[in-house]
Short mmCIF file of C-alpha atoms in Angstrom, two decimals:
data_model
loop_
_atom_site.label_atom_id
_atom_site.label_comp_id
_atom_site.label_asym_id
_atom_site.label_seq_id
_atom_site.Cartn_x
_atom_site.Cartn_y
_atom_site.Cartn_z
CA UNK A 1 0.00 0.00 0.00
CA UNK A 2 2.76 2.43 0.88
CA UNK A 3 4.25 2.03 -2.61
CA UNK A 4 1.09 3.27 -4.35
CA UNK A 5 1.62 6.71 -5.91
CA UNK A 6 -0.99 9.32 -6.77
CA UNK A 7 -0.18 11.92 -9.43
CA UNK A 8 -1.71 15.41 -9.08
CA UNK A 9 -0.55 17.38 -12.10
CA UNK A 10 3.24 17.37 -11.86
CA UNK A 11 3.17 16.48 -8.14
CA UNK A 12 3.59 12.82 -7.26
CA UNK A 13 2.52 11.76 -3.78
CA UNK A 14 2.88 8.45 -2.05
CA UNK A 15 -0.15 7.11 -0.21
CA UNK A 16 1.55 7.66 3.13
CA UNK A 17 2.38 11.27 2.17
CA UNK A 18 -1.20 11.88 1.13
CA UNK A 19 -2.51 10.40 4.38
CA UNK A 20 -0.21 12.64 6.44
CA UNK A 21 -1.35 15.73 4.49
CA UNK A 22 -5.02 14.90 5.03
CA UNK A 23 -4.38 14.24 8.71
CA UNK A 24 -2.65 17.62 9.07
CA UNK A 25 -5.60 19.35 7.37
CA UNK A 26 -7.95 17.53 9.74
CA UNK A 27 -5.98 18.67 12.78
CA UNK A 28 -6.02 22.29 11.58
CA UNK A 29 -9.74 22.18 11.02
CA UNK A 30 -10.33 20.52 14.36
CA UNK A 31 -8.21 23.08 16.22
CA UNK A 32 -10.11 25.93 14.51
CA UNK A 33 -13.41 24.37 15.45
CA UNK A 34 -12.26 23.90 19.04
CA UNK A 35 -11.12 27.51 19.24
CA UNK A 36 -14.44 28.73 17.86
CA UNK A 37 -16.29 26.42 20.23
CA UNK A 38 -14.32 27.76 23.20
CA UNK A 39 -15.29 31.32 22.23
CA UNK A 40 -18.97 30.40 22.06
CA UNK A 41 -18.86 28.44 25.33
CA UNK A 42 -17.33 31.44 27.08
CA UNK A 43 -20.05 33.66 25.63
CA UNK A 44 -22.67 31.20 26.93
CA UNK A 45 -21.19 31.33 30.44
CA UNK A 46 -21.00 35.12 30.43
CA UNK A 47 -24.54 35.44 29.06
CA UNK A 48 -25.85 33.20 31.83
CA UNK A 49 -24.25 35.43 34.49
CA UNK A 50 -25.69 38.69 33.14
CA UNK A 51 -28.30 40.42 35.27
CA UNK A 52 -30.97 41.93 33.02
CA UNK A 53 -34.38 43.53 33.62
CA UNK A 54 -37.60 41.62 33.14
CA UNK A 55 -38.66 41.17 29.55
CA UNK A 56 -35.06 40.78 28.34
CA UNK A 57 -33.72 37.62 26.71
CA UNK A 58 -29.96 37.03 26.65
CA UNK A 59 -28.49 34.61 24.11
CA UNK A 60 -24.93 33.71 23.16
CA UNK A 61 -24.18 33.69 19.45
CA UNK A 62 -21.45 32.97 16.94
CA UNK A 63 -21.22 32.90 13.15
CA UNK A 64 -19.45 30.36 10.97
CA UNK A 65 -17.28 31.14 7.96
CA UNK A 66 -20.32 30.42 5.77
CA UNK A 67 -22.39 33.01 7.62
CA UNK A 68 -24.55 30.53 9.53
CA UNK A 69 -25.45 31.73 13.02
CA UNK A 70 -25.59 29.53 16.12
CA UNK A 71 -27.58 30.82 19.12
CA UNK A 72 -27.48 29.28 22.60
CA UNK A 73 -29.72 30.05 25.57
CA UNK A 74 -28.96 29.66 29.29
CA UNK A 75 -30.19 26.06 29.23
CA UNK A 76 -27.64 25.13 26.56
CA UNK A 77 -30.28 24.72 23.84
CA UNK A 78 -28.98 25.61 20.39
CA UNK A 79 -30.56 26.95 17.25
CA UNK A 80 -28.78 27.41 13.92
CA UNK A 81 -30.08 29.96 11.46
CA UNK A 82 -28.90 29.74 7.86
CA UNK A 83 -31.60 31.90 6.28
CA UNK A 84 -33.68 35.00 7.10
CA UNK A 85 -36.75 32.84 7.77
CA UNK A 86 -34.86 30.73 10.30
CA UNK A 87 -33.53 33.91 11.94
CA UNK A 88 -37.12 35.06 12.52
CA UNK A 89 -37.97 31.78 14.27
CA UNK A 90 -34.88 31.85 16.50
CA UNK A 91 -36.35 33.84 19.39
CA UNK A 92 -39.52 31.78 19.61
CA UNK A 93 -37.56 28.52 19.72
CA UNK A 94 -34.98 29.50 22.38
CA UNK A 95 -37.27 31.72 24.47
CA UNK A 96 -40.74 30.23 24.40
CA UNK A 97 -43.46 32.83 24.52
CA UNK A 98 -41.13 35.70 23.64
CA UNK A 99 -42.07 37.98 20.78
CA UNK A 100 -39.54 40.26 19.11
CA UNK A 101 -41.40 43.59 19.32
CA UNK A 102 -42.15 43.21 23.05
CA UNK A 103 -38.98 41.37 24.10
CA UNK A 104 -35.64 43.11 24.40
CA UNK A 105 -32.99 40.83 22.90
CA UNK A 106 -29.36 40.90 24.00
CA UNK A 107 -26.84 38.90 21.97
CA UNK A 108 -23.45 38.09 23.51
CA UNK A 109 -21.20 37.47 20.51
CA UNK A 110 -18.14 35.22 20.51
CA UNK A 111 -14.89 37.11 20.03
CA UNK A 112 -13.96 35.35 16.77
CA UNK A 113 -17.29 36.34 15.27
CA UNK A 114 -16.88 40.05 16.03
CA UNK A 115 -13.38 40.30 14.59
CA UNK A 116 -13.72 38.03 11.56
CA UNK A 117 -17.41 37.93 10.65
CA UNK A 118 -18.40 41.59 10.81
CA UNK A 119 -20.40 41.43 7.57
CA UNK A 120 -22.61 38.71 9.04
CA UNK A 121 -24.07 41.24 11.49
CA UNK A 122 -26.41 42.51 8.78
CA UNK A 123 -28.76 39.54 9.23
CA UNK A 124 -29.15 39.94 12.99
CA UNK A 125 -32.35 41.48 14.35
CA UNK A 126 -31.92 45.26 14.24
CA UNK A 127 -33.57 45.63 17.63
CA UNK A 128 -30.98 43.37 19.31
CA UNK A 129 -28.42 44.89 21.65
CA UNK A 130 -25.01 43.42 20.86
CA UNK A 131 -22.23 42.54 23.30
CA UNK A 132 -18.64 41.43 22.71
CA UNK A 133 -17.46 38.46 24.76
CA UNK A 134 -13.73 38.41 25.62
CA UNK A 135 -11.55 36.79 28.23
CA UNK A 136 -11.44 40.09 30.11
CA UNK A 137 -15.17 40.81 30.13
CA UNK A 138 -18.27 41.69 28.15
CA UNK A 139 -18.48 45.00 26.29
CA UNK A 140 -21.40 46.75 24.62
CA UNK A 141 -20.99 47.09 20.86
CA UNK A 142 -21.87 50.37 19.19
CA UNK A 143 -22.72 50.51 15.48
CA UNK A 144 -20.33 52.45 13.28
CA UNK A 145 -18.64 53.16 11.22
CA UNK A 146 -16.44 52.49 12.94
CA UNK A 147 -17.90 49.77 15.15
CA UNK A 148 -16.75 50.27 18.74
CA UNK A 149 -16.84 48.48 22.09
CA UNK A 150 -17.77 50.50 25.16
CA UNK A 151 -15.17 49.71 27.84
CA UNK A 152 -16.35 52.34 30.33
CA UNK A 153 -19.26 54.82 30.44
CA UNK A 154 -17.32 57.50 28.54
CA UNK A 155 -14.66 55.51 26.65
CA UNK A 156 -15.04 53.33 23.58
CA UNK A 157 -12.48 51.28 21.65
CA UNK A 158 -12.58 50.90 17.91
CA UNK A 159 -13.08 47.34 16.67
CA UNK A 160 -10.33 46.52 14.21
CA UNK A 161 -7.90 43.62 14.47
CA UNK A 162 -8.02 41.48 17.58
CA UNK A 163 -4.36 42.11 18.44
CA UNK A 164 -4.89 45.87 18.22
CA UNK A 165 -8.02 45.67 20.36
CA UNK A 166 -6.25 43.58 23.01
CA UNK A 167 -3.33 46.02 23.08
CA UNK A 168 -5.63 49.00 23.59
CA UNK A 169 -7.50 47.23 26.41
CA UNK A 170 -4.21 46.42 28.12
CA UNK A 171 -3.05 50.02 27.84
CA UNK A 172 -6.33 51.42 29.15
CA UNK A 173 -6.21 49.09 32.14
CA UNK A 174 -2.71 50.26 33.08
CA UNK A 175 -2.71 51.91 36.50
CA UNK A 176 -1.94 55.62 36.63
CA UNK A 177 0.25 54.94 39.65
CA UNK A 178 2.44 52.55 37.67
CA UNK A 179 5.78 54.32 37.42
CA UNK A 180 4.21 57.68 38.27
CA UNK A 181 2.35 60.24 36.17
CA UNK A 182 3.69 63.76 35.66
CA UNK A 183 1.50 66.70 34.60
CA UNK A 184 3.84 69.25 33.07
CA UNK A 185 3.29 72.91 32.20
CA UNK A 186 5.51 74.40 29.49
CA UNK A 187 6.99 77.75 30.59
CA UNK A 188 10.17 79.21 29.06
CA UNK A 189 11.27 80.70 32.41
CA UNK A 190 10.77 77.43 34.31
CA UNK A 191 13.49 75.06 35.59
CA UNK A 192 15.42 72.98 33.06
CA UNK A 193 15.04 69.63 34.83
CA UNK A 194 12.34 67.49 36.43
CA UNK A 195 12.75 65.60 39.68
CA UNK A 196 13.14 61.83 39.49
CA UNK A 197 9.75 61.32 41.17
CA UNK A 198 6.53 63.40 41.16
CA UNK A 199 6.35 66.24 43.68
CA UNK A 200 3.59 65.68 46.25
CA UNK A 201 1.10 68.32 47.31
CA UNK A 202 1.50 68.90 51.06
CA UNK A 203 -2.28 69.06 51.40
CA UNK A 204 -2.35 65.40 50.37
CA UNK A 205 -4.52 66.01 47.34
CA UNK A 206 -2.23 64.47 44.75
CA UNK A 207 0.80 65.30 42.67
CA UNK A 208 1.66 68.88 41.86
CA UNK A 209 1.80 70.31 38.38
CA UNK A 210 5.45 70.72 37.41
CA UNK A 211 6.85 73.52 35.31
CA UNK A 212 9.63 72.88 32.81
CA UNK A 213 11.50 74.91 30.24
CA UNK A 214 9.89 73.52 27.04
CA UNK A 215 13.19 73.56 25.18
CA UNK A 216 14.75 71.31 27.82
CA UNK A 217 11.85 68.89 28.09
CA UNK A 218 13.37 66.52 25.54
CA UNK A 219 16.49 66.15 27.69
CA UNK A 220 14.48 65.95 30.92
CA UNK A 221 12.63 62.85 29.65
CA UNK A 222 15.85 60.86 30.00
CA UNK A 223 15.40 60.73 33.78
CA UNK A 224 11.75 59.62 33.74
CA UNK A 225 12.04 56.03 32.49
CA UNK A 226 8.83 54.08 33.06
CA UNK A 227 6.80 57.16 33.97
CA UNK A 228 3.96 58.93 32.15
CA UNK A 229 4.32 62.57 31.11
CA UNK A 230 1.20 64.55 30.23
CA UNK A 231 1.50 67.85 28.36
CA UNK A 232 -0.92 70.20 26.64
CA UNK A 233 -0.64 72.09 23.36
CA UNK A 234 -2.06 72.55 19.89
CA UNK A 235 -0.71 70.10 17.31
CA UNK A 236 -0.43 71.46 13.78
CA UNK A 237 1.96 70.68 10.92
CA UNK A 238 4.22 68.59 13.14
CA UNK A 239 4.55 71.34 15.77
CA UNK A 240 3.29 71.49 19.34
CA UNK A 241 2.12 75.07 19.81
CA UNK A 242 1.54 76.44 23.31
CA UNK A 243 0.70 79.71 25.00
CA UNK A 244 3.07 81.51 27.35
CA UNK A 245 2.11 83.99 30.10
CA UNK A 246 3.18 86.89 27.90
CA UNK A 247 4.16 87.19 24.28
CA UNK A 248 3.27 85.22 21.17
CA UNK A 249 2.67 81.47 21.09
CA UNK A 250 5.74 79.23 21.12
CA UNK A 251 6.23 75.86 19.46
CA UNK A 252 8.22 72.63 19.70
CA UNK A 253 8.86 69.91 17.13
CA UNK A 254 6.46 67.19 18.29
CA UNK A 255 8.51 64.39 16.72
CA UNK A 256 11.51 65.32 18.88
CA UNK A 257 9.47 64.76 22.03
CA UNK A 258 8.00 61.51 20.73
CA UNK A 259 11.46 60.20 19.78
CA UNK A 260 12.94 61.14 23.16
CA UNK A 261 10.06 59.40 24.95
CA UNK A 262 10.65 56.27 22.88
CA UNK A 263 14.38 56.23 23.58
CA UNK A 264 13.83 56.39 27.34
CA UNK A 265 10.73 54.17 27.69
CA UNK A 266 8.53 57.10 28.72
CA UNK A 267 4.78 57.19 28.11
CA UNK A 268 3.99 60.54 26.52
CA UNK A 269 0.40 61.87 26.41
CA UNK A 270 -0.35 65.06 24.48
CA UNK A 271 -3.69 66.78 24.98
CA UNK A 272 -4.35 68.48 21.66
CA UNK A 273 -6.24 71.61 22.75
CA UNK A 274 -7.16 74.38 20.34
CA UNK A 275 -6.06 77.19 22.63
CA UNK A 276 -2.76 75.57 23.60
CA UNK A 277 -3.15 77.02 27.10
CA UNK A 278 -1.05 75.46 29.86
CA UNK A 279 -2.44 74.11 33.16
CA UNK A 280 -2.29 76.47 36.12
CA UNK A 281 -0.55 76.21 39.45
CA UNK A 282 -3.18 74.02 41.08
CA UNK A 283 -3.20 70.32 40.46
CA UNK A 284 -5.04 70.13 37.17
CA UNK A 285 -5.06 66.32 36.93
CA UNK A 286 -6.22 65.42 40.42
CA UNK A 287 -8.36 68.39 41.43
CA UNK A 288 -11.69 69.50 40.04
CA UNK A 289 -10.57 73.06 39.28
CA UNK A 290 -9.59 72.59 35.66
CA UNK A 291 -10.60 69.05 34.74
CA UNK A 292 -14.11 68.18 35.78
CA UNK A 293 -14.39 64.71 37.22
CA UNK A 294 -10.69 64.38 37.96
CA UNK A 295 -11.38 64.42 41.69
CA UNK A 296 -12.70 60.89 41.23
CA UNK A 297 -9.31 59.57 40.18
CA UNK A 298 -7.41 57.37 42.60
CA UNK A 299 -3.97 55.81 42.58
CA UNK A 300 -5.53 52.56 41.37
CA UNK A 301 -7.38 54.19 38.47
CA UNK A 302 -6.45 53.13 34.97
CA UNK A 303 -5.72 55.14 31.88
CA UNK A 304 -9.36 54.72 30.87
CA UNK A 305 -10.34 56.61 34.05
CA UNK A 306 -8.10 59.51 33.03
CA UNK A 307 -9.71 59.59 29.60
CA UNK A 308 -13.11 59.41 31.28
CA UNK A 309 -12.43 62.66 33.12
CA UNK A 310 -11.82 64.40 29.80
CA UNK A 311 -14.88 62.94 28.06
CA UNK A 312 -18.52 63.78 28.72
CA UNK A 313 -21.69 61.73 28.60
CA UNK A 314 -22.71 63.35 25.32
CA UNK A 315 -19.22 63.25 23.80
CA UNK A 316 -17.54 59.96 24.79
CA UNK A 317 -14.02 59.31 23.60
CA UNK A 318 -13.28 56.74 20.92
CA UNK A 319 -9.80 55.20 21.17
CA UNK A 320 -8.00 53.56 18.28
CA UNK A 321 -4.54 52.15 17.75
CA UNK A 322 -2.79 54.03 14.94
CA UNK A 323 0.69 52.53 15.06
CA UNK A 324 2.28 49.56 16.79
CA UNK A 325 5.68 47.91 17.02
CA UNK A 326 7.28 45.44 19.39
CA UNK A 327 8.27 48.23 21.78
CA UNK A 328 5.92 51.18 21.21
CA UNK A 329 2.27 51.83 20.41
CA UNK A 330 0.55 55.02 19.34
CA UNK A 331 -3.09 55.55 20.27
CA UNK A 332 -5.41 58.46 19.68
CA UNK A 333 -8.65 59.26 21.48
CA UNK A 334 -11.13 61.60 19.86
CA UNK A 335 -14.58 62.77 20.98
CA UNK A 336 -17.41 60.88 19.34
CA UNK A 337 -18.98 63.86 17.65
CA UNK A 338 -21.85 61.77 16.35
CA UNK A 339 -22.90 61.03 19.90
CA UNK A 340 -23.59 64.69 20.59
CA UNK A 341 -26.47 66.17 18.67
CA UNK A 342 -26.35 69.61 17.12
CA UNK A 343 -29.08 70.68 19.52
CA UNK A 344 -27.08 69.69 22.62
CA UNK A 345 -24.02 71.54 21.31
CA UNK A 346 -26.07 74.70 20.81
CA UNK A 347 -27.57 74.35 24.29
CA UNK A 348 -24.10 74.00 25.82
CA UNK A 349 -22.89 77.10 24.00
CA UNK A 350 -25.95 79.12 25.05
CA UNK A 351 -25.56 77.96 28.64
CA UNK A 352 -21.97 79.17 28.78
CA UNK A 353 -22.91 82.46 27.13
CA UNK A 354 -25.77 83.04 29.58
CA UNK A 355 -23.48 82.37 32.51
CA UNK A 356 -20.92 84.77 31.08
CA UNK A 357 -18.08 82.24 31.26
CA UNK A 358 -15.91 80.33 28.82
CA UNK A 359 -13.40 77.54 28.93
CA UNK A 360 -10.55 80.03 29.14
CA UNK A 361 -12.18 81.88 32.04
CA UNK A 362 -13.11 78.81 34.07
CA UNK A 363 -9.73 77.24 33.46
CA UNK A 364 -11.09 74.05 31.96
CA UNK A 365 -9.05 72.56 29.12
CA UNK A 366 -11.08 70.61 26.56
CA UNK A 367 -8.80 68.78 24.11
CA UNK A 368 -10.00 67.94 20.64
CA UNK A 369 -7.85 64.78 20.68
CA UNK A 370 -5.56 62.91 23.03
CA UNK A 371 -2.44 61.48 21.43
CA UNK A 372 -0.76 58.70 23.42
CA UNK A 373 2.75 57.45 22.67
CA UNK A 374 3.14 54.48 24.99
CA UNK A 375 5.41 51.62 25.87
CA UNK A 376 3.85 48.48 24.38
CA UNK A 377 2.45 45.78 26.63
CA UNK A 378 5.16 43.35 25.50
CA UNK A 379 7.90 45.89 26.17
CA UNK A 380 6.45 46.69 29.59
CA UNK A 381 6.43 43.01 30.52
CA UNK A 382 10.08 42.85 29.46
CA UNK A 383 10.94 45.88 31.60
CA UNK A 384 9.11 44.37 34.58
CA UNK A 385 11.20 41.21 34.31
CA UNK A 386 14.47 43.12 34.41
CA UNK A 387 16.63 43.22 37.51
CA UNK A 388 18.65 46.06 36.00
CA UNK A 389 16.77 48.61 33.88
CA UNK A 390 19.41 48.81 31.15
CA UNK A 391 20.10 45.05 30.85
CA UNK A 392 17.69 42.80 28.89
CA UNK A 393 15.94 40.29 31.14
CA UNK A 394 16.87 37.37 28.86
CA UNK A 395 20.56 38.17 29.35
CA UNK A 396 20.23 38.63 33.10
CA UNK A 397 18.21 35.51 33.81
CA UNK A 398 20.18 33.49 31.27
CA UNK A 399 23.41 34.52 32.97
CA UNK A 400 22.04 33.61 36.41
CA UNK A 401 20.92 30.24 35.07
CA UNK A 402 24.43 29.60 33.75
CA UNK A 403 25.88 30.60 37.12
CA UNK A 404 23.62 28.10 38.84
CA UNK A 405 24.44 25.39 36.30
CA UNK A 406 28.12 26.31 36.54
CA UNK A 407 28.02 25.80 40.29
CA UNK A 408 26.92 22.21 39.68
CA UNK A 409 29.87 21.74 37.34
CA UNK A 410 32.35 23.66 39.50
CA UNK A 411 34.40 20.56 40.54
CA UNK A 412 35.29 20.07 36.86
CA UNK A 413 35.59 23.70 35.72
CA UNK A 414 37.69 24.61 38.78
CA UNK A 415 40.17 21.91 37.80
CA UNK A 416 40.30 23.35 34.28
CA UNK A 417 40.77 26.84 35.71
CA UNK A 418 43.68 25.66 37.89
CA UNK A 419 45.43 24.49 34.76
CA UNK A 420 45.09 27.93 33.17
CA UNK A 421 45.82 29.81 36.39
CA UNK A 422 47.87 27.57 38.71
CA UNK A 423 47.36 27.93 42.49
CA UNK A 424 49.21 30.83 44.09
CA UNK A 425 52.57 30.17 45.79
CA UNK A 426 52.69 31.77 49.22
CA UNK A 427 56.41 32.22 48.96
CA UNK A 428 56.05 34.55 45.97
CA UNK A 429 54.26 37.20 48.08
CA UNK A 430 55.85 39.45 50.69
CA UNK A 431 52.69 39.58 52.80
CA UNK A 432 49.68 37.44 53.57
CA UNK A 433 47.41 40.23 52.32
CA UNK A 434 48.93 40.10 48.83
CA UNK A 435 48.59 36.34 48.75
CA UNK A 436 44.92 36.47 49.83
CA UNK A 437 44.17 39.31 47.39
CA UNK A 438 45.56 37.34 44.45
CA UNK A 439 43.46 34.32 45.44
CA UNK A 440 40.34 36.51 45.73
CA UNK A 441 40.91 37.97 42.25
CA UNK A 442 41.33 34.48 40.80
CA UNK A 443 38.13 33.28 42.50
CA UNK A 444 36.15 36.33 41.39
CA UNK A 445 37.19 35.92 37.75
CA UNK A 446 36.29 32.25 37.96
CA UNK A 447 32.81 32.81 39.44
CA UNK A 448 31.92 35.75 37.17
CA UNK A 449 33.24 34.47 33.85
CA UNK A 450 34.74 30.98 33.80
CA UNK A 451 32.09 29.15 35.79
CA UNK A 452 29.10 30.33 33.68
CA UNK A 453 31.09 30.15 30.43
CA UNK A 454 31.94 26.47 30.94
CA UNK A 455 28.63 25.51 32.59
CA UNK A 456 27.06 23.75 29.60
CA UNK A 457 30.05 21.38 29.29
CA UNK A 458 31.24 21.16 32.90
CA UNK A 459 27.86 20.41 34.50
CA UNK A 460 27.12 17.23 32.46
CA UNK A 461 30.71 16.02 32.93
CA UNK A 462 30.47 16.57 36.69
CA UNK A 463 27.12 14.76 36.80
CA UNK A 464 28.47 11.76 34.90
CA UNK A 465 31.51 11.68 37.16
CA UNK A 466 29.31 11.58 40.25
CA UNK A 467 27.17 8.83 38.78
CA UNK A 468 30.29 6.76 38.05
CA UNK A 469 31.67 7.49 41.50
CA UNK A 470 34.90 8.98 40.08
CA UNK A 471 36.85 11.20 42.50
CA UNK A 472 37.48 14.85 41.55
CA UNK A 473 40.90 16.45 41.74
CA UNK A 474 40.87 20.01 43.05
#
C-alpha cells in the first residue's frame, strides 16, 4: 500500500504522504473548530451570568465562515439559522413565549465572530443589543462606522484587528500609579530639569503640576524612564504650539518629544487643545478646578479613568490604535462627535454664554484629541522582568541560570581553571594580604566568567563523574 503513488498534475505523492497531508488538514480544522467552540462556550457562560431587567432575553451567538449563526440560551439549547426565515424563528424557539417587538434581545457574541465575521451582522435582528465576549469581560458594541466596544461609560475602543483591540484594552487598564504620572506645564522661564519622582502636594490632594522649560523637556525625559508625562498644546503641521504667560505662542517639534520618549521608555500623552493654554498652578489632573471629574481619580485608576475625566456623557471618547511595534504603540482618542447632537451643542454654547463664562475663564481645558505614545504591553512586561533597567531580562536571567548550572559543574571547571591559572605560591608574596588578594581575584574571575562560560560542558561532565563514583581532583 505504501508504494502506491498518486499523481496530481506534476506532483507525485505516495499514499503515506497523502494520508499525512489529510491528517494535518484535519488537525487544523479541528483546532479551529475547538477555538471557535471555546469562544462560544465562554459567551454562553457570560450570558448566563448577566443580570438583566424583566422582559429581556440574553443569548450567546457565533457565526461560521459560511455566515450561519448559532444561538445558545442559558439552558444550553442551540438553534442554527442559515436563512432570514430561520432567523425570525430563532427567538420563539430559544425563548418560548417571547415575541420580538415586546422582548428586548441581548446577543453576547463570541470574540472570533466580532473580529472576523463583521459582515454577518447585517442579518441579525436590528432591535438586538449586541455585546462582545472576551476573556477580560463583556463590552457593549456600538454601530459604526467604525464599530466600537464600550469599555467604560465614557470611553469606547474601535473594533479593528483582535491584536490591536487587546493592546488597547491592556493600555487602558494600566494603573496611573504605575511608574508615576507627571503633569507638566511648558513655561520658558521654568526650571530645566524634572525631579526623578513626582512632587507631592503637602495638602495630600495628589501630585503637583510641574513647570519645565519647554526647550529642555526633551532632555528631561531621560530621567523619567517608566513614567507617564502629560503635556498640553495645539498640534499642527508637526509642531506642538503652546501659550506663554506673555508674548506670542511658542512651538516645539512634536517628533523630537515623541522620539525622546521612545528612547527612554517614557509614556507621553499630548492633549491636543485648540487654545494651547497650559495648566495652572493648582493640580489640574487630580483636582476639580480645571478638569471636571478628575477628583474621582485614585492611585488605582487606569488610563481609561483619566480619559473618562476628559470625556462627557454626550461626547464619549473613541480610542483607536494608529501605530504599533514590538516596543511602542501610538493611540489616539477623539470625541465621538456623532454622539452629541447639534441641539445639545447649541444648548451647551448658550448655557456658557448666559453664565458669562468660557473655557478660558473657568480654566477648563477641553482637548479635541488625546495622542498617546506608549510603551507596548510586550515591552512593559520585558521591563518588569528586568533586575537592571538597562540590561535585557533574557541576558540577566540566562546569565544567572548559567551561574547556577556552573556551580553544579564547579568541581570540573575549577580543575580546568587551575590548569590555566595555577594555584598561588605563598612564597612569591611578601605579605599574607597580597597572597589572599591574588586568590580573591582568581576566585572572582572564575565565578563571574569561567564558571558560567563552561557551565554547559562542565555540569554534564560533573554529573556523569558523580554517577560513576569517580573522585574529583581540586
